[in-house]
CSV table of C-alpha atoms in Angstrom, one decimal:
chain,number,residue,atom,x,y,z
G,1,UNK,CA,47.9,-47.0,37.0
G,2,UNK,CA,46.3,-47.2,40.5
G,3,UNK,CA,49.0,-45.0,42.0
G,4,UNK,CA,48.6,-42.5,39.1
G,5,UNK,CA,44.9,-42.3,39.6
G,6,UNK,CA,45.2,-42.2,43.4
G,7,UNK,CA,47.7,-39.4,43.2
G,8,UNK,CA,45.4,-37.4,40.9
G,9,UNK,CA,42.4,-38.0,43.3
G,10,UNK,CA,44.5,-36.6,46.2
G,11,UNK,CA,45.0,-33.4,44.2
G,12,UNK,CA,41.5,-33.2,42.8
G,13,UNK,CA,38.8,-30.6,43.6
G,14,UNK,CA,35.0,-30.7,43.8
G,15,UNK,CA,32.7,-29.3,41.1
G,16,UNK,CA,32.0,-26.3,43.3
G,17,UNK,CA,35.7,-25.6,43.9
G,18,UNK,CA,36.2,-25.9,40.1
G,19,UNK,CA,33.4,-23.4,39.4
G,20,UNK,CA,34.9,-21.0,42.0
G,21,UNK,CA,38.3,-21.4,40.3
G,22,UNK,CA,37.0,-20.5,36.9
G,23,UNK,CA,35.2,-17.5,38.3
G,24,UNK,CA,38.4,-16.4,40.0
G,25,UNK,CA,40.3,-16.8,36.7
G,26,UNK,CA,37.8,-14.6,35.0
G,27,UNK,CA,38.2,-11.9,37.7
G,28,UNK,CA,42.0,-12.1,37.2
G,29,UNK,CA,41.7,-12.0,33.4
G,30,UNK,CA,43.6,-15.2,32.9
G,31,UNK,CA,43.0,-18.9,32.1
G,32,UNK,CA,43.9,-22.3,33.4
G,33,UNK,CA,46.5,-24.4,31.6
G,34,UNK,CA,50.2,-23.9,30.6
G,35,UNK,CA,49.4,-21.7,27.7
G,36,UNK,CA,48.1,-18.2,28.7
G,37,UNK,CA,46.8,-16.4,25.6
G,38,UNK,CA,44.2,-13.7,25.1
G,39,UNK,CA,42.1,-16.2,23.0
G,40,UNK,CA,42.1,-18.8,25.8
G,41,UNK,CA,41.4,-16.2,28.4
G,42,UNK,CA,38.3,-15.1,26.4
G,43,UNK,CA,37.2,-18.7,26.1
G,44,UNK,CA,37.4,-19.1,29.9
G,45,UNK,CA,35.2,-16.0,30.3
G,46,UNK,CA,32.7,-17.4,27.8
G,47,UNK,CA,32.7,-20.8,29.4
G,48,UNK,CA,32.1,-19.3,32.9
G,49,UNK,CA,28.9,-17.8,31.5
G,50,UNK,CA,28.0,-21.0,29.8
G,51,UNK,CA,28.4,-23.1,33.0
G,52,UNK,CA,26.5,-20.6,35.0
G,53,UNK,CA,23.6,-20.9,32.5
G,54,UNK,CA,23.7,-24.7,32.4
G,55,UNK,CA,23.9,-25.0,36.2
G,56,UNK,CA,20.6,-23.2,36.4
G,57,UNK,CA,18.8,-24.6,33.3
G,58,UNK,CA,19.7,-28.3,32.9
G,59,UNK,CA,16.5,-30.4,33.1
G,60,UNK,CA,16.4,-34.1,34.0
G,61,UNK,CA,13.3,-36.2,33.3
G,62,UNK,CA,11.6,-38.1,36.1
G,63,UNK,CA,12.5,-41.4,34.3
G,64,UNK,CA,16.2,-40.5,34.4
G,65,UNK,CA,15.9,-39.4,38.0
G,66,UNK,CA,14.6,-42.8,39.0
G,67,UNK,CA,17.2,-44.6,37.0
G,68,UNK,CA,20.1,-42.6,38.4
G,69,UNK,CA,18.8,-42.7,42.0
G,70,UNK,CA,18.5,-46.5,41.8
G,71,UNK,CA,22.2,-47.0,41.1
G,72,UNK,CA,23.8,-48.7,44.1
G,73,UNK,CA,27.5,-48.9,43.2
G,74,UNK,CA,29.7,-46.2,44.9
G,75,UNK,CA,31.9,-44.6,42.3
G,76,UNK,CA,33.9,-41.5,41.6
G,77,UNK,CA,33.9,-39.6,38.3
G,78,UNK,CA,37.4,-38.2,37.9
G,79,UNK,CA,37.2,-35.5,35.2
G,80,UNK,CA,40.1,-34.1,33.4
G,81,UNK,CA,39.5,-30.6,32.0
G,82,UNK,CA,40.6,-27.0,31.5
G,83,UNK,CA,38.7,-23.7,31.9
G,84,UNK,CA,39.1,-22.7,28.2
G,85,UNK,CA,37.6,-25.9,26.7
G,86,UNK,CA,34.3,-25.3,25.0
G,87,UNK,CA,33.1,-28.9,25.0
G,88,UNK,CA,33.9,-29.2,28.8
G,89,UNK,CA,31.8,-26.1,29.6
G,90,UNK,CA,28.7,-27.8,28.1
G,91,UNK,CA,29.5,-31.3,29.5
G,92,UNK,CA,30.5,-30.7,33.1
G,93,UNK,CA,27.4,-29.0,34.5
G,94,UNK,CA,25.4,-31.9,33.1
G,95,UNK,CA,27.7,-34.4,34.8
G,96,UNK,CA,27.3,-32.6,38.0
G,97,UNK,CA,23.5,-32.4,37.7
G,98,UNK,CA,23.4,-36.2,37.2
G,99,UNK,CA,25.8,-36.9,40.1
G,100,UNK,CA,23.7,-34.8,42.4
G,101,UNK,CA,20.8,-37.3,42.0
G,102,UNK,CA,22.7,-40.1,43.7
G,103,UNK,CA,24.9,-39.9,46.8
G,104,UNK,CA,26.8,-42.9,45.5
G,105,UNK,CA,28.3,-40.8,42.7
G,106,UNK,CA,31.0,-38.2,43.5
G,107,UNK,CA,32.8,-35.9,41.1
G,108,UNK,CA,36.5,-35.0,41.4
G,109,UNK,CA,38.2,-32.7,38.9
G,110,UNK,CA,41.8,-32.2,37.8
G,111,UNK,CA,43.3,-29.8,35.3
G,112,UNK,CA,44.8,-31.5,32.2
G,113,UNK,CA,48.1,-29.6,32.0
G,114,UNK,CA,48.8,-30.3,35.7
G,115,UNK,CA,48.2,-34.0,35.1
G,116,UNK,CA,49.6,-34.9,31.7
G,117,UNK,CA,50.6,-38.4,32.8
G,118,UNK,CA,47.0,-39.2,33.7
G,119,UNK,CA,45.8,-37.5,30.5
G,120,UNK,CA,48.2,-39.6,28.4
G,121,UNK,CA,46.7,-42.7,29.9
G,122,UNK,CA,43.3,-41.8,28.7
G,123,UNK,CA,43.8,-40.3,25.2
G,124,UNK,CA,41.0,-40.1,22.6
G,125,UNK,CA,42.2,-41.2,19.2
G,126,UNK,CA,45.7,-40.3,20.3
G,127,UNK,CA,44.8,-36.8,21.4
G,128,UNK,CA,44.6,-35.1,24.8
G,129,UNK,CA,40.9,-34.4,24.3
G,130,UNK,CA,38.9,-33.0,27.2
G,131,UNK,CA,36.6,-33.2,29.1
G,132,UNK,CA,37.5,-36.8,29.8
G,133,UNK,CA,35.6,-38.7,32.5
G,134,UNK,CA,37.2,-41.7,34.2
G,135,UNK,CA,34.6,-43.7,36.1
G,136,UNK,CA,36.1,-45.4,39.1
G,137,UNK,CA,34.8,-48.1,41.5
G,138,UNK,CA,35.3,-46.7,45.0
G,139,UNK,CA,35.6,-50.1,46.5
G,140,UNK,CA,38.2,-51.7,44.1
G,141,UNK,CA,39.7,-48.6,42.4
G,142,UNK,CA,38.9,-50.3,39.1
G,143,UNK,CA,38.3,-48.1,36.0
G,144,UNK,CA,34.7,-49.0,35.1
G,145,UNK,CA,34.4,-46.9,32.0
G,146,UNK,CA,35.3,-43.6,30.4
G,147,UNK,CA,33.3,-40.8,28.7
G,148,UNK,CA,34.3,-37.9,26.6
G,149,UNK,CA,35.3,-35.5,25.3
G,150,UNK,CA,31.9,-35.1,23.6
G,151,UNK,CA,28.5,-36.9,23.8
G,152,UNK,CA,27.7,-39.4,21.0
G,153,UNK,CA,25.7,-37.2,18.7
G,154,UNK,CA,28.3,-34.4,18.8
G,155,UNK,CA,31.1,-36.9,18.2
G,156,UNK,CA,29.2,-38.1,15.1
G,157,UNK,CA,28.9,-34.6,13.8
G,158,UNK,CA,32.6,-34.0,14.4
G,159,UNK,CA,33.6,-37.2,12.7
G,160,UNK,CA,31.4,-36.7,9.7
G,161,UNK,CA,32.7,-33.2,9.2
G,162,UNK,CA,36.3,-34.3,9.5
G,163,UNK,CA,35.7,-37.1,7.0
G,164,UNK,CA,34.3,-34.7,4.5
G,165,UNK,CA,36.4,-31.6,5.1
G,166,UNK,CA,39.6,-32.9,6.7
G,167,UNK,CA,39.6,-30.4,9.7
G,168,UNK,CA,37.2,-28.5,11.9
G,169,UNK,CA,36.6,-24.9,10.8
G,170,UNK,CA,35.6,-22.0,13.0
G,171,UNK,CA,32.2,-22.1,11.3
G,172,UNK,CA,31.7,-25.7,12.2
G,173,UNK,CA,32.8,-25.1,15.8
G,174,UNK,CA,30.2,-22.3,16.0
G,175,UNK,CA,27.6,-24.8,14.6
G,176,UNK,CA,28.6,-27.3,17.3
G,177,UNK,CA,28.0,-24.7,20.0
G,178,UNK,CA,24.5,-24.2,18.6
G,179,UNK,CA,23.9,-27.9,18.7
G,180,UNK,CA,24.9,-28.0,22.4
G,181,UNK,CA,22.5,-25.1,23.1
G,182,UNK,CA,19.6,-26.8,21.2
G,183,UNK,CA,20.2,-30.2,22.7
G,184,UNK,CA,20.3,-28.8,26.3
G,185,UNK,CA,22.4,-31.6,27.7
G,186,UNK,CA,20.0,-34.4,26.9
G,187,UNK,CA,22.4,-36.5,24.7
G,188,UNK,CA,25.0,-36.3,27.5
G,189,UNK,CA,22.4,-37.5,30.0
G,190,UNK,CA,21.4,-40.4,27.7
G,191,UNK,CA,25.0,-41.4,27.2
G,192,UNK,CA,25.9,-41.3,30.9
G,193,UNK,CA,22.8,-43.2,31.9
G,194,UNK,CA,23.6,-45.9,29.3
G,195,UNK,CA,27.1,-46.3,30.7
G,196,UNK,CA,25.7,-46.6,34.3
G,197,UNK,CA,23.2,-49.2,33.2
G,198,UNK,CA,26.1,-51.2,31.6
G,199,UNK,CA,27.8,-51.3,35.1
G,200,UNK,CA,24.9,-52.5,37.1
G,201,UNK,CA,21.1,-53.0,36.6
G,202,UNK,CA,19.5,-50.1,38.4
G,203,UNK,CA,16.7,-50.7,41.0
G,204,UNK,CA,13.6,-48.6,40.8
């Protein structure tokens, strides 16, 4: 596992480099991933606009700022994603905003289809769901925790809908996007801070 993770880290890129990559894909009218379809290309374009908006508008409360800035463990959040993933477009700008609050937290990003062995080591209910965050202790290389592909409230909405209807419909997926827009990243922030607080009591 360590060699798999280390190999992925060596090939990873920063959040800024990932944002630049997505913008370049949009300019070239294509998408990341092994499958290149018009639908996925259109999702990449939509997600580029989403991330640009979230990069500018995500708000973090002073209480959260204090909690995150007081975290002393050096760690890396290795994120598995693809440009076409709708959930990832909402989640990743929030993760970056949180990481920017503390120099002990760094973000590294790899594309799922280029790192399937890593993805298959961190499946969600047997599926290659993204965005997937692997929280790593920089000192020991230990996997501290994982997050994703969705925040807890969105996961509950998805699970409830699947239990009732069997599968997610295009209408539900649109409703889920509305939920993300209304929640404004706050559930993601709450979930991530809760994970951080499990790792080490923060000092304020």
